[in-house]
Amino acid sequence: MRIVAVCGLGVGTSAILKANAERALDRLGLTADVDASDLAGIAAAAADAQVVLTSTELAGRVREALGRTWAEIIEVENYFDVDEIGRKLDASLG
Amino acid sequence: MTLPPLPDSAIVLHDESIEWRAAVRAVGRALARSGATREGYTERMVGVLEEFGAYIVIAPGLALAHARPGPDVVRNGLAVVTLAEPVPFGHPHNDPVRVVVGLAVTGADEHVASVAGLANVFNERSAIERLAAASTIDEVREVFDGADRAPGRPAPAGEASA
């Protein structure tokens, strides 16, 4: 299973999202590869991904960049709330 | 995973900015004053918000201002600006901002590792509140240093996430 965390630059906030998504998956007892990507590279990065994690602010642009996709786009409000990330991942994957 | 340095010269308490550009520029000045960046980086951070919106407000009250690595980054660095009055950045859930963290790194790989290190600091629920309420530089420093020796958390040994 693959998860992609995406932000504007792919080197900043997506790294926090990646770190905390890994923590949340660990707590849920799930394993997945989590990568970070920028908006420009999201279509390629998410080609075989099941879930794309991003912020509400960027979700519209992520959808636009992805076009038709199998991946579910999950919007995270608080990047430091591992419970929120876990809840949303569990609802999607569980 | 090592956080970039946060020298005293990069910490500003109770900045009186009343709008987001001024707040981002305040953290940009702090990064430049500490020697981490040169002129130009600040406006690139402002440009990130102009291009992508307020997504850098990644938690209630906290903005993570940063831009891509570039020639205006001298060395890796962090800066912290606490705001005297909360400032709206235009984020639907996490406004208003009380603390702006500025981040500069020289290369993308370090960037990812450094930013992930910030998760250790801010996963502690009280961190933003403690920073916003800090009245001394030492109180700010304690929030960042504390993450390295939080009780019950083993020292990270090259592991991406503890």
PDB file of C-alpha atoms in Angstrom:
ATOM      1  CA  MET A   1       0.000   0.000   0.000  1.00  0.00           C
ATOM      2  CA  ARG A   2       1.220   3.465  -0.838  1.00  0.00           C
ATOM      3  CA  ILE A   3       0.332   6.815   0.692  1.00  0.00           C
ATOM      4  CA  VAL A   4       1.519  10.187  -0.591  1.00  0.00           C
ATOM      5  CA  ALA A   5       1.654  13.328   1.549  1.00  0.00           C
ATOM      6  CA  VAL A   6       1.548  16.428  -0.624  1.00  0.00           C
ATOM      7  CA  CYS A   7       2.225  20.114   0.003  1.00  0.00           C
ATOM      8  CA  GLY A   8       3.056  23.107  -2.127  1.00  0.00           C
ATOM      9  CA  LEU A   9       6.800  22.560  -2.209  1.00  0.00           C
ATOM     10  CA  GLY A  10       7.111  18.892  -1.286  1.00  0.00           C
ATOM     11  CA  VAL A  11       9.935  19.653   1.104  1.00  0.00           C
ATOM     12  CA  GLY A  12       8.137  21.277   4.016  1.00  0.00           C
ATOM     13  CA  THR A  13       4.811  20.523   5.545  1.00  0.00           C
ATOM     14  CA  SER A  14       4.460  17.269   3.611  1.00  0.00           C
ATOM     15  CA  ALA A  15       7.464  15.976   5.581  1.00  0.00           C
ATOM     16  CA  ILE A  16       5.608  16.560   8.851  1.00  0.00           C
ATOM     17  CA  LEU A  17       2.529  14.893   7.410  1.00  0.00           C
ATOM     18  CA  LYS A  18       4.650  11.933   6.285  1.00  0.00           C
ATOM     19  CA  ALA A  19       6.263  11.562   9.731  1.00  0.00           C
ATOM     20  CA  ASN A  20       2.930  11.711  11.546  1.00  0.00           C
ATOM     21  CA  ALA A  21       1.133   9.478   9.037  1.00  0.00           C
ATOM     22  CA  GLU A  22       3.823   6.858   9.721  1.00  0.00           C
ATOM     23  CA  ARG A  23       3.186   7.249  13.441  1.00  0.00           C
ATOM     24  CA  ALA A  24      -0.577   6.945  12.958  1.00  0.00           C
ATOM     25  CA  LEU A  25      -0.197   3.822  10.790  1.00  0.00           C
ATOM     26  CA  ASP A  26       2.079   2.322  13.405  1.00  0.00           C
ATOM     27  CA  ARG A  27      -0.568   2.835  16.094  1.00  0.00           C
ATOM     28  CA  LEU A  28      -3.213   1.301  13.856  1.00  0.00           C
ATOM     29  CA  GLY A  29      -0.969  -1.677  13.180  1.00  0.00           C
ATOM     30  CA  LEU A  30      -0.968  -0.946   9.444  1.00  0.00           C
ATOM     31  CA  THR A  31       2.021  -0.859   7.143  1.00  0.00           C
ATOM     32  CA  ALA A  32       2.344   1.374   4.106  1.00  0.00           C
ATOM     33  CA  ASP A  33       5.000   3.262   2.209  1.00  0.00           C
ATOM     34  CA  VAL A  34       4.526   6.964   2.820  1.00  0.00           C
ATOM     35  CA  ASP A  35       6.178   9.431   0.449  1.00  0.00           C
ATOM     36  CA  ALA A  36       6.262  13.218   0.342  1.00  0.00           C
ATOM     37  CA  SER A  37       5.567  15.086  -2.890  1.00  0.00           C
ATOM     38  CA  ASP A  38       5.011  18.599  -4.161  1.00  0.00           C
ATOM     39  CA  LEU A  39       1.939  19.651  -6.112  1.00  0.00           C
ATOM     40  CA  ALA A  40       3.825  19.683  -9.397  1.00  0.00           C
ATOM     41  CA  GLY A  41       4.858  16.048  -9.030  1.00  0.00           C
ATOM     42  CA  ILE A  42       1.695  14.679  -7.474  1.00  0.00           C
ATOM     43  CA  ALA A  43       0.250  13.040 -10.581  1.00  0.00           C
ATOM     44  CA  ALA A  44       3.334  10.845 -10.987  1.00  0.00           C
ATOM     45  CA  ALA A  45       3.865  10.346  -7.259  1.00  0.00           C
ATOM     46  CA  ALA A  46       0.281   9.258  -6.657  1.00  0.00           C
ATOM     47  CA  ALA A  47      -0.073   7.033  -9.727  1.00  0.00           C
ATOM     48  CA  ASP A  48      -0.169   3.840  -7.656  1.00  0.00           C
ATOM     49  CA  ALA A  49      -1.154   5.378  -4.333  1.00  0.00           C
ATOM     50  CA  GLN A  50      -4.228   4.406  -2.367  1.00  0.00           C
ATOM     51  CA  VAL A  51      -4.384   7.563  -0.296  1.00  0.00           C
ATOM     52  CA  VAL A  52      -3.224  11.150  -0.786  1.00  0.00           C
ATOM     53  CA  LEU A  53      -2.879  13.222   2.377  1.00  0.00           C
ATOM     54  CA  THR A  54      -2.971  17.006   2.165  1.00  0.00           C
ATOM     55  CA  SER A  55      -4.387  20.114   3.796  1.00  0.00           C
ATOM     56  CA  THR A  56      -7.870  21.455   3.164  1.00  0.00           C
ATOM     57  CA  GLU A  57      -6.236  24.498   1.612  1.00  0.00           C
ATOM     58  CA  LEU A  58      -4.568  22.443  -1.106  1.00  0.00           C
ATOM     59  CA  ALA A  59      -7.187  19.732  -1.624  1.00  0.00           C
ATOM     60  CA  GLY A  60      -8.843  21.451  -4.595  1.00  0.00           C
ATOM     61  CA  ARG A  61      -5.548  21.870  -6.411  1.00  0.00           C
ATOM     62  CA  VAL A  62      -4.543  18.294  -5.597  1.00  0.00           C
ATOM     63  CA  ARG A  63      -7.820  17.027  -7.118  1.00  0.00           C
ATOM     64  CA  GLU A  64      -7.235  19.156 -10.183  1.00  0.00           C
ATOM     65  CA  ALA A  65      -3.656  17.924 -10.577  1.00  0.00           C
ATOM     66  CA  LEU A  66      -4.654  14.272 -10.139  1.00  0.00           C
ATOM     67  CA  GLY A  67      -7.623  14.262 -12.484  1.00  0.00           C
ATOM     68  CA  ARG A  68      -9.260  10.831 -12.499  1.00  0.00           C
ATOM     69  CA  THR A  69      -7.705   8.747  -9.787  1.00  0.00           C
ATOM     70  CA  TRP A  70      -8.255   5.684  -7.656  1.00  0.00           C
ATOM     71  CA  ALA A  71      -6.619   7.403  -4.724  1.00  0.00           C
ATOM     72  CA  GLU A  72      -8.718   8.833  -1.941  1.00  0.00           C
ATOM     73  CA  ILE A  73      -7.807  12.401  -1.011  1.00  0.00           C
ATOM     74  CA  ILE A  74      -7.808  12.938   2.741  1.00  0.00           C
ATOM     75  CA  GLU A  75      -7.750  16.465   4.135  1.00  0.00           C
ATOM     76  CA  VAL A  76      -5.851  16.938   7.383  1.00  0.00           C
ATOM     77  CA  GLU A  77      -6.575  19.992   9.537  1.00  0.00           C
ATOM     78  CA  ASN A  78      -3.975  19.699  12.290  1.00  0.00           C
ATOM     79  CA  TYR A  79      -0.728  18.149  11.067  1.00  0.00           C
ATOM     80  CA  PHE A  80       0.392  17.478  14.629  1.00  0.00           C
ATOM     81  CA  ASP A  81      -2.746  15.621  15.655  1.00  0.00           C
ATOM     82  CA  VAL A  82      -1.744  11.995  15.140  1.00  0.00           C
ATOM     83  CA  ASP A  83      -5.206  10.951  16.381  1.00  0.00           C
ATOM     84  CA  GLU A  84      -6.924  12.959  13.642  1.00  0.00           C
ATOM     85  CA  ILE A  85      -4.623  11.524  10.976  1.00  0.00           C
ATOM     86  CA  GLY A  86      -5.127   8.011  12.378  1.00  0.00           C
ATOM     87  CA  ARG A  87      -8.912   8.377  12.470  1.00  0.00           C
ATOM     88  CA  LYS A  88      -9.042   9.518   8.872  1.00  0.00           C
ATOM     89  CA  LEU A  89      -6.637   6.842   7.652  1.00  0.00           C
ATOM     90  CA  ASP A  90      -8.555   4.168   9.543  1.00  0.00           C
ATOM     91  CA  ALA A  91     -11.859   5.283   7.986  1.00  0.00           C
ATOM     92  CA  SER A  92     -10.266   5.105   4.556  1.00  0.00           C
ATOM     93  CA  LEU A  93      -8.206   1.933   4.885  1.00  0.00           C
ATOM     94  CA  GLY A  94      -9.812   0.046   7.764  1.00  0.00           C
TER      95      GLY A  94
ATOM     96  CA  MET B   1      16.982  13.614  13.228  1.00  0.00           C
ATOM     97  CA  THR B   2      18.507  16.939  14.152  1.00  0.00           C
ATOM     98  CA  LEU B   3      16.660  20.185  14.141  1.00  0.00           C
ATOM     99  CA  PRO B   4      18.394  23.131  12.460  1.00  0.00           C
ATOM    100  CA  PRO B   5      20.031  25.570  14.911  1.00  0.00           C
ATOM    101  CA  LEU B   6      17.850  28.131  16.690  1.00  0.00           C
ATOM    102  CA  PRO B   7      20.199  30.881  17.913  1.00  0.00           C
ATOM    103  CA  ASP B   8      18.962  33.581  20.285  1.00  0.00           C
ATOM    104  CA  SER B   9      19.161  36.116  17.445  1.00  0.00           C
ATOM    105  CA  ALA B  10      16.488  34.107  15.596  1.00  0.00           C
ATOM    106  CA  ILE B  11      13.925  34.367  18.408  1.00  0.00           C
ATOM    107  CA  VAL B  12      11.548  37.339  18.561  1.00  0.00           C
ATOM    108  CA  LEU B  13       8.937  37.635  21.298  1.00  0.00           C
ATOM    109  CA  HIS B  14       5.677  39.599  21.068  1.00  0.00           C
ATOM    110  CA  ASP B  15       6.166  40.895  17.539  1.00  0.00           C
ATOM    111  CA  GLU B  16       3.508  43.492  16.751  1.00  0.00           C
ATOM    112  CA  SER B  17       2.700  42.483  13.176  1.00  0.00           C
ATOM    113  CA  ILE B  18      -0.995  42.784  12.429  1.00  0.00           C
ATOM    114  CA  GLU B  19      -1.139  41.015   9.072  1.00  0.00           C
ATOM    115  CA  TRP B  20       0.401  37.846   7.654  1.00  0.00           C
ATOM    116  CA  ARG B  21       2.933  39.412   5.300  1.00  0.00           C
ATOM    117  CA  ALA B  22       4.413  41.453   8.123  1.00  0.00           C
ATOM    118  CA  ALA B  23       4.530  38.363  10.342  1.00  0.00           C
ATOM    119  CA  VAL B  24       6.306  36.299   7.666  1.00  0.00           C
ATOM    120  CA  ARG B  25       8.740  39.169   7.054  1.00  0.00           C
ATOM    121  CA  ALA B  26       9.451  39.347  10.781  1.00  0.00           C
ATOM    122  CA  VAL B  27      10.456  35.678  10.796  1.00  0.00           C
ATOM    123  CA  GLY B  28      12.439  36.303   7.592  1.00  0.00           C
ATOM    124  CA  ARG B  29      14.389  39.086   9.304  1.00  0.00           C
ATOM    125  CA  ALA B  30      15.065  36.779  12.232  1.00  0.00           C
ATOM    126  CA  LEU B  31      16.464  34.083   9.908  1.00  0.00           C
ATOM    127  CA  ALA B  32      18.656  36.662   8.152  1.00  0.00           C
ATOM    128  CA  ARG B  33      19.858  38.188  11.427  1.00  0.00           C
ATOM    129  CA  SER B  34      20.912  34.765  12.663  1.00  0.00           C
ATOM    130  CA  GLY B  35      23.004  34.289   9.513  1.00  0.00           C
ATOM    131  CA  ALA B  36      20.934  31.430   8.080  1.00  0.00           C
ATOM    132  CA  THR B  37      19.629  33.333   5.058  1.00  0.00           C
ATOM    133  CA  ARG B  38      20.306  36.345   2.866  1.00  0.00           C
ATOM    134  CA  GLU B  39      17.951  38.929   1.527  1.00  0.00           C
ATOM    135  CA  GLY B  40      15.585  37.326  -0.929  1.00  0.00           C
ATOM    136  CA  TYR B  41      14.619  34.302   1.142  1.00  0.00           C
ATOM    137  CA  THR B  42      12.036  36.334   3.047  1.00  0.00           C
ATOM    138  CA  GLU B  43      10.166  37.347  -0.073  1.00  0.00           C
ATOM    139  CA  ARG B  44      10.340  33.779  -1.382  1.00  0.00           C
ATOM    140  CA  MET B  45       8.560  32.680   1.811  1.00  0.00           C
ATOM    141  CA  VAL B  46       5.914  35.360   1.228  1.00  0.00           C
ATOM    142  CA  GLY B  47       5.632  34.075  -2.344  1.00  0.00           C
ATOM    143  CA  VAL B  48       4.825  30.548  -1.137  1.00  0.00           C
ATOM    144  CA  LEU B  49       1.751  31.883   0.663  1.00  0.00           C
ATOM    145  CA  GLU B  50       0.770  33.997  -2.308  1.00  0.00           C
ATOM    146  CA  GLU B  51       1.028  30.988  -4.604  1.00  0.00           C
ATOM    147  CA  PHE B  52      -0.464  28.238  -2.468  1.00  0.00           C
ATOM    148  CA  GLY B  53      -2.559  30.006   0.176  1.00  0.00           C
ATOM    149  CA  ALA B  54      -2.404  29.627   3.918  1.00  0.00           C
ATOM    150  CA  TYR B  55      -1.735  25.886   3.991  1.00  0.00           C
ATOM    151  CA  ILE B  56       1.454  26.589   5.958  1.00  0.00           C
ATOM    152  CA  VAL B  57      -0.807  27.171   8.969  1.00  0.00           C
ATOM    153  CA  ILE B  58      -0.477  23.491   9.800  1.00  0.00           C
ATOM    154  CA  ALA B  59      -1.972  23.472  13.290  1.00  0.00           C
ATOM    155  CA  PRO B  60      -4.193  25.801  15.302  1.00  0.00           C
ATOM    156  CA  GLY B  61      -2.173  28.968  15.913  1.00  0.00           C
ATOM    157  CA  LEU B  62       1.017  27.818  14.152  1.00  0.00           C
ATOM    158  CA  ALA B  63       2.420  28.854  10.773  1.00  0.00           C
ATOM    159  CA  LEU B  64       5.500  27.145   9.326  1.00  0.00           C
ATOM    160  CA  ALA B  65       7.033  29.714   6.977  1.00  0.00           C
ATOM    161  CA  HIS B  66       9.603  28.303   4.550  1.00  0.00           C
ATOM    162  CA  ALA B  67      10.657  28.217   0.923  1.00  0.00           C
ATOM    163  CA  ARG B  68      12.643  25.834  -1.218  1.00  0.00           C
ATOM    164  CA  PRO B  69      16.411  25.597  -0.769  1.00  0.00           C
ATOM    165  CA  GLY B  70      18.240  28.217  -2.843  1.00  0.00           C
ATOM    166  CA  PRO B  71      21.329  30.407  -3.132  1.00  0.00           C
ATOM    167  CA  ASP B  72      19.881  32.764  -0.506  1.00  0.00           C
ATOM    168  CA  VAL B  73      20.102  30.015   2.117  1.00  0.00           C
ATOM    169  CA  VAL B  74      23.512  30.223   3.819  1.00  0.00           C
ATOM    170  CA  ARG B  75      22.994  27.369   6.269  1.00  0.00           C
ATOM    171  CA  ASN B  76      20.185  25.430   7.864  1.00  0.00           C
ATOM    172  CA  GLY B  77      18.290  27.463  10.430  1.00  0.00           C
ATOM    173  CA  LEU B  78      15.124  27.915  12.428  1.00  0.00           C
ATOM    174  CA  ALA B  79      13.532  31.126  13.673  1.00  0.00           C
ATOM    175  CA  VAL B  80      10.612  31.706  16.005  1.00  0.00           C
ATOM    176  CA  VAL B  81       8.400  34.786  16.133  1.00  0.00           C
ATOM    177  CA  THR B  82       5.615  34.987  18.682  1.00  0.00           C
ATOM    178  CA  LEU B  83       2.889  37.501  17.921  1.00  0.00           C
ATOM    179  CA  ALA B  84       1.646  40.043  20.456  1.00  0.00           C
ATOM    180  CA  GLU B  85      -1.827  39.746  18.930  1.00  0.00           C
ATOM    181  CA  PRO B  86      -3.054  36.702  16.959  1.00  0.00           C
ATOM    182  CA  VAL B  87      -2.939  37.352  13.198  1.00  0.00           C
ATOM    183  CA  PRO B  88      -5.333  35.828  10.625  1.00  0.00           C
ATOM    184  CA  PHE B  89      -3.504  34.133   7.737  1.00  0.00           C
ATOM    185  CA  GLY B  90      -6.664  33.064   5.914  1.00  0.00           C
ATOM    186  CA  HIS B  91      -6.752  29.411   6.991  1.00  0.00           C
ATOM    187  CA  PRO B  92     -10.264  27.937   7.389  1.00  0.00           C
ATOM    188  CA  HIS B  93      -9.521  25.925  10.552  1.00  0.00           C
ATOM    189  CA  ASN B  94      -6.259  26.963  12.135  1.00  0.00           C
ATOM    190  CA  ASP B  95      -6.479  30.766  12.215  1.00  0.00           C
ATOM    191  CA  PRO B  96      -5.493  32.994  13.918  1.00  0.00           C
ATOM    192  CA  VAL B  97      -1.740  32.487  14.071  1.00  0.00           C
ATOM    193  CA  ARG B  98       0.075  33.106  17.342  1.00  0.00           C
ATOM    194  CA  VAL B  99       3.463  31.594  16.538  1.00  0.00           C
ATOM    195  CA  VAL B 100       5.393  31.720  13.262  1.00  0.00           C
ATOM    196  CA  VAL B 101       8.247  29.248  12.846  1.00  0.00           C
ATOM    197  CA  GLY B 102      10.644  30.080  10.025  1.00  0.00           C
ATOM    198  CA  LEU B 103      12.688  27.316   8.410  1.00  0.00           C
ATOM    199  CA  ALA B 104      15.577  27.475   5.971  1.00  0.00           C
ATOM    200  CA  VAL B 105      17.598  24.529   4.709  1.00  0.00           C
ATOM    201  CA  THR B 106      20.310  24.213   2.113  1.00  0.00           C
ATOM    202  CA  GLY B 107      19.140  21.003   0.468  1.00  0.00           C
ATOM    203  CA  ALA B 108      15.904  19.119  -0.056  1.00  0.00           C
ATOM    204  CA  ASP B 109      17.029  15.989   1.799  1.00  0.00           C
ATOM    205  CA  GLU B 110      17.943  17.901   4.929  1.00  0.00           C
ATOM    206  CA  HIS B 111      14.702  19.771   4.573  1.00  0.00           C
ATOM    207  CA  VAL B 112      12.617  16.638   4.850  1.00  0.00           C
ATOM    208  CA  ALA B 113      14.566  15.334   7.838  1.00  0.00           C
ATOM    209  CA  SER B 114      14.551  18.705   9.610  1.00  0.00           C
ATOM    210  CA  VAL B 115      10.888  19.315   9.144  1.00  0.00           C
ATOM    211  CA  ALA B 116      10.071  15.814  10.317  1.00  0.00           C
ATOM    212  CA  GLY B 117      12.091  16.699  13.435  1.00  0.00           C
ATOM    213  CA  LEU B 118       9.641  19.508  14.099  1.00  0.00           C
ATOM    214  CA  ALA B 119       6.954  16.848  14.489  1.00  0.00           C
ATOM    215  CA  ASN B 120       8.727  15.739  17.657  1.00  0.00           C
ATOM    216  CA  VAL B 121       8.457  19.267  19.045  1.00  0.00           C
ATOM    217  CA  PHE B 122       4.887  20.041  18.072  1.00  0.00           C
ATOM    218  CA  ASN B 123       3.280  16.644  18.593  1.00  0.00           C
ATOM    219  CA  GLU B 124       3.479  17.714  22.224  1.00  0.00           C
ATOM    220  CA  ARG B 125       0.039  19.311  22.522  1.00  0.00           C
ATOM    221  CA  SER B 126       1.122  22.143  24.787  1.00  0.00           C
ATOM    222  CA  ALA B 127       4.013  23.296  22.559  1.00  0.00           C
ATOM    223  CA  ILE B 128       2.196  26.048  20.643  1.00  0.00           C
ATOM    224  CA  GLU B 129       0.544  27.383  23.785  1.00  0.00           C
ATOM    225  CA  ARG B 130       3.870  27.402  25.638  1.00  0.00           C
ATOM    226  CA  LEU B 131       5.586  29.237  22.787  1.00  0.00           C
ATOM    227  CA  ALA B 132       2.790  31.790  22.476  1.00  0.00           C
ATOM    228  CA  ALA B 133       2.959  32.440  26.221  1.00  0.00           C
ATOM    229  CA  ALA B 134       6.760  32.530  26.463  1.00  0.00           C
ATOM    230  CA  SER B 135       8.134  35.722  28.006  1.00  0.00           C
ATOM    231  CA  THR B 136      11.813  34.774  27.739  1.00  0.00           C
ATOM    232  CA  ILE B 137      14.042  33.271  25.068  1.00  0.00           C
ATOM    233  CA  ASP B 138      14.881  30.419  27.439  1.00  0.00           C
ATOM    234  CA  GLU B 139      11.204  29.461  27.634  1.00  0.00           C
ATOM    235  CA  VAL B 140      11.118  29.210  23.841  1.00  0.00           C
ATOM    236  CA  ARG B 141      14.285  27.152  23.835  1.00  0.00           C
ATOM    237  CA  GLU B 142      12.894  24.732  26.420  1.00  0.00           C
ATOM    238  CA  VAL B 143       9.990  23.849  24.110  1.00  0.00           C
ATOM    239  CA  PHE B 144      12.421  22.895  21.336  1.00  0.00           C
ATOM    240  CA  ASP B 145      15.036  21.252  23.524  1.00  0.00           C
ATOM    241  CA  GLY B 146      12.448  19.344  25.524  1.00  0.00           C
ATOM    242  CA  ALA B 147      11.435  17.295  22.489  1.00  0.00           C
ATOM    243  CA  ASP B 148      14.871  15.664  22.457  1.00  0.00           C
ATOM    244  CA  ARG B 149      14.509  14.309  25.951  1.00  0.00           C
ATOM    245  CA  ALA B 150      10.792  13.888  26.433  1.00  0.00           C
ATOM    246  CA  PRO B 151      10.080  11.309  29.131  1.00  0.00           C
ATOM    247  CA  GLY B 152       9.491   7.825  27.820  1.00  0.00           C
ATOM    248  CA  ARG B 153      10.745   8.570  24.342  1.00  0.00           C
ATOM    249  CA  PRO B 154      13.937   6.747  23.511  1.00  0.00           C
ATOM    250  CA  ALA B 155      16.665   8.755  21.838  1.00  0.00           C
ATOM    251  CA  PRO B 156      16.139   8.576  18.082  1.00  0.00           C
ATOM    252  CA  ALA B 157      18.842   6.350  16.649  1.00  0.00           C
ATOM    253  CA  GLY B 158      18.768   7.164  12.977  1.00  0.00           C
ATOM    254  CA  GLU B 159      15.104   6.264  12.835  1.00  0.00           C
ATOM    255  CA  ALA B 160      12.925   8.560  10.720  1.00  0.00           C
ATOM    256  CA  SER B 161      10.130   8.587  13.258  1.00  0.00           C
ATOM    257  CA  ALA B 162      10.341   7.566  16.897  1.00  0.00           C
TER     258      ALA B 162
END
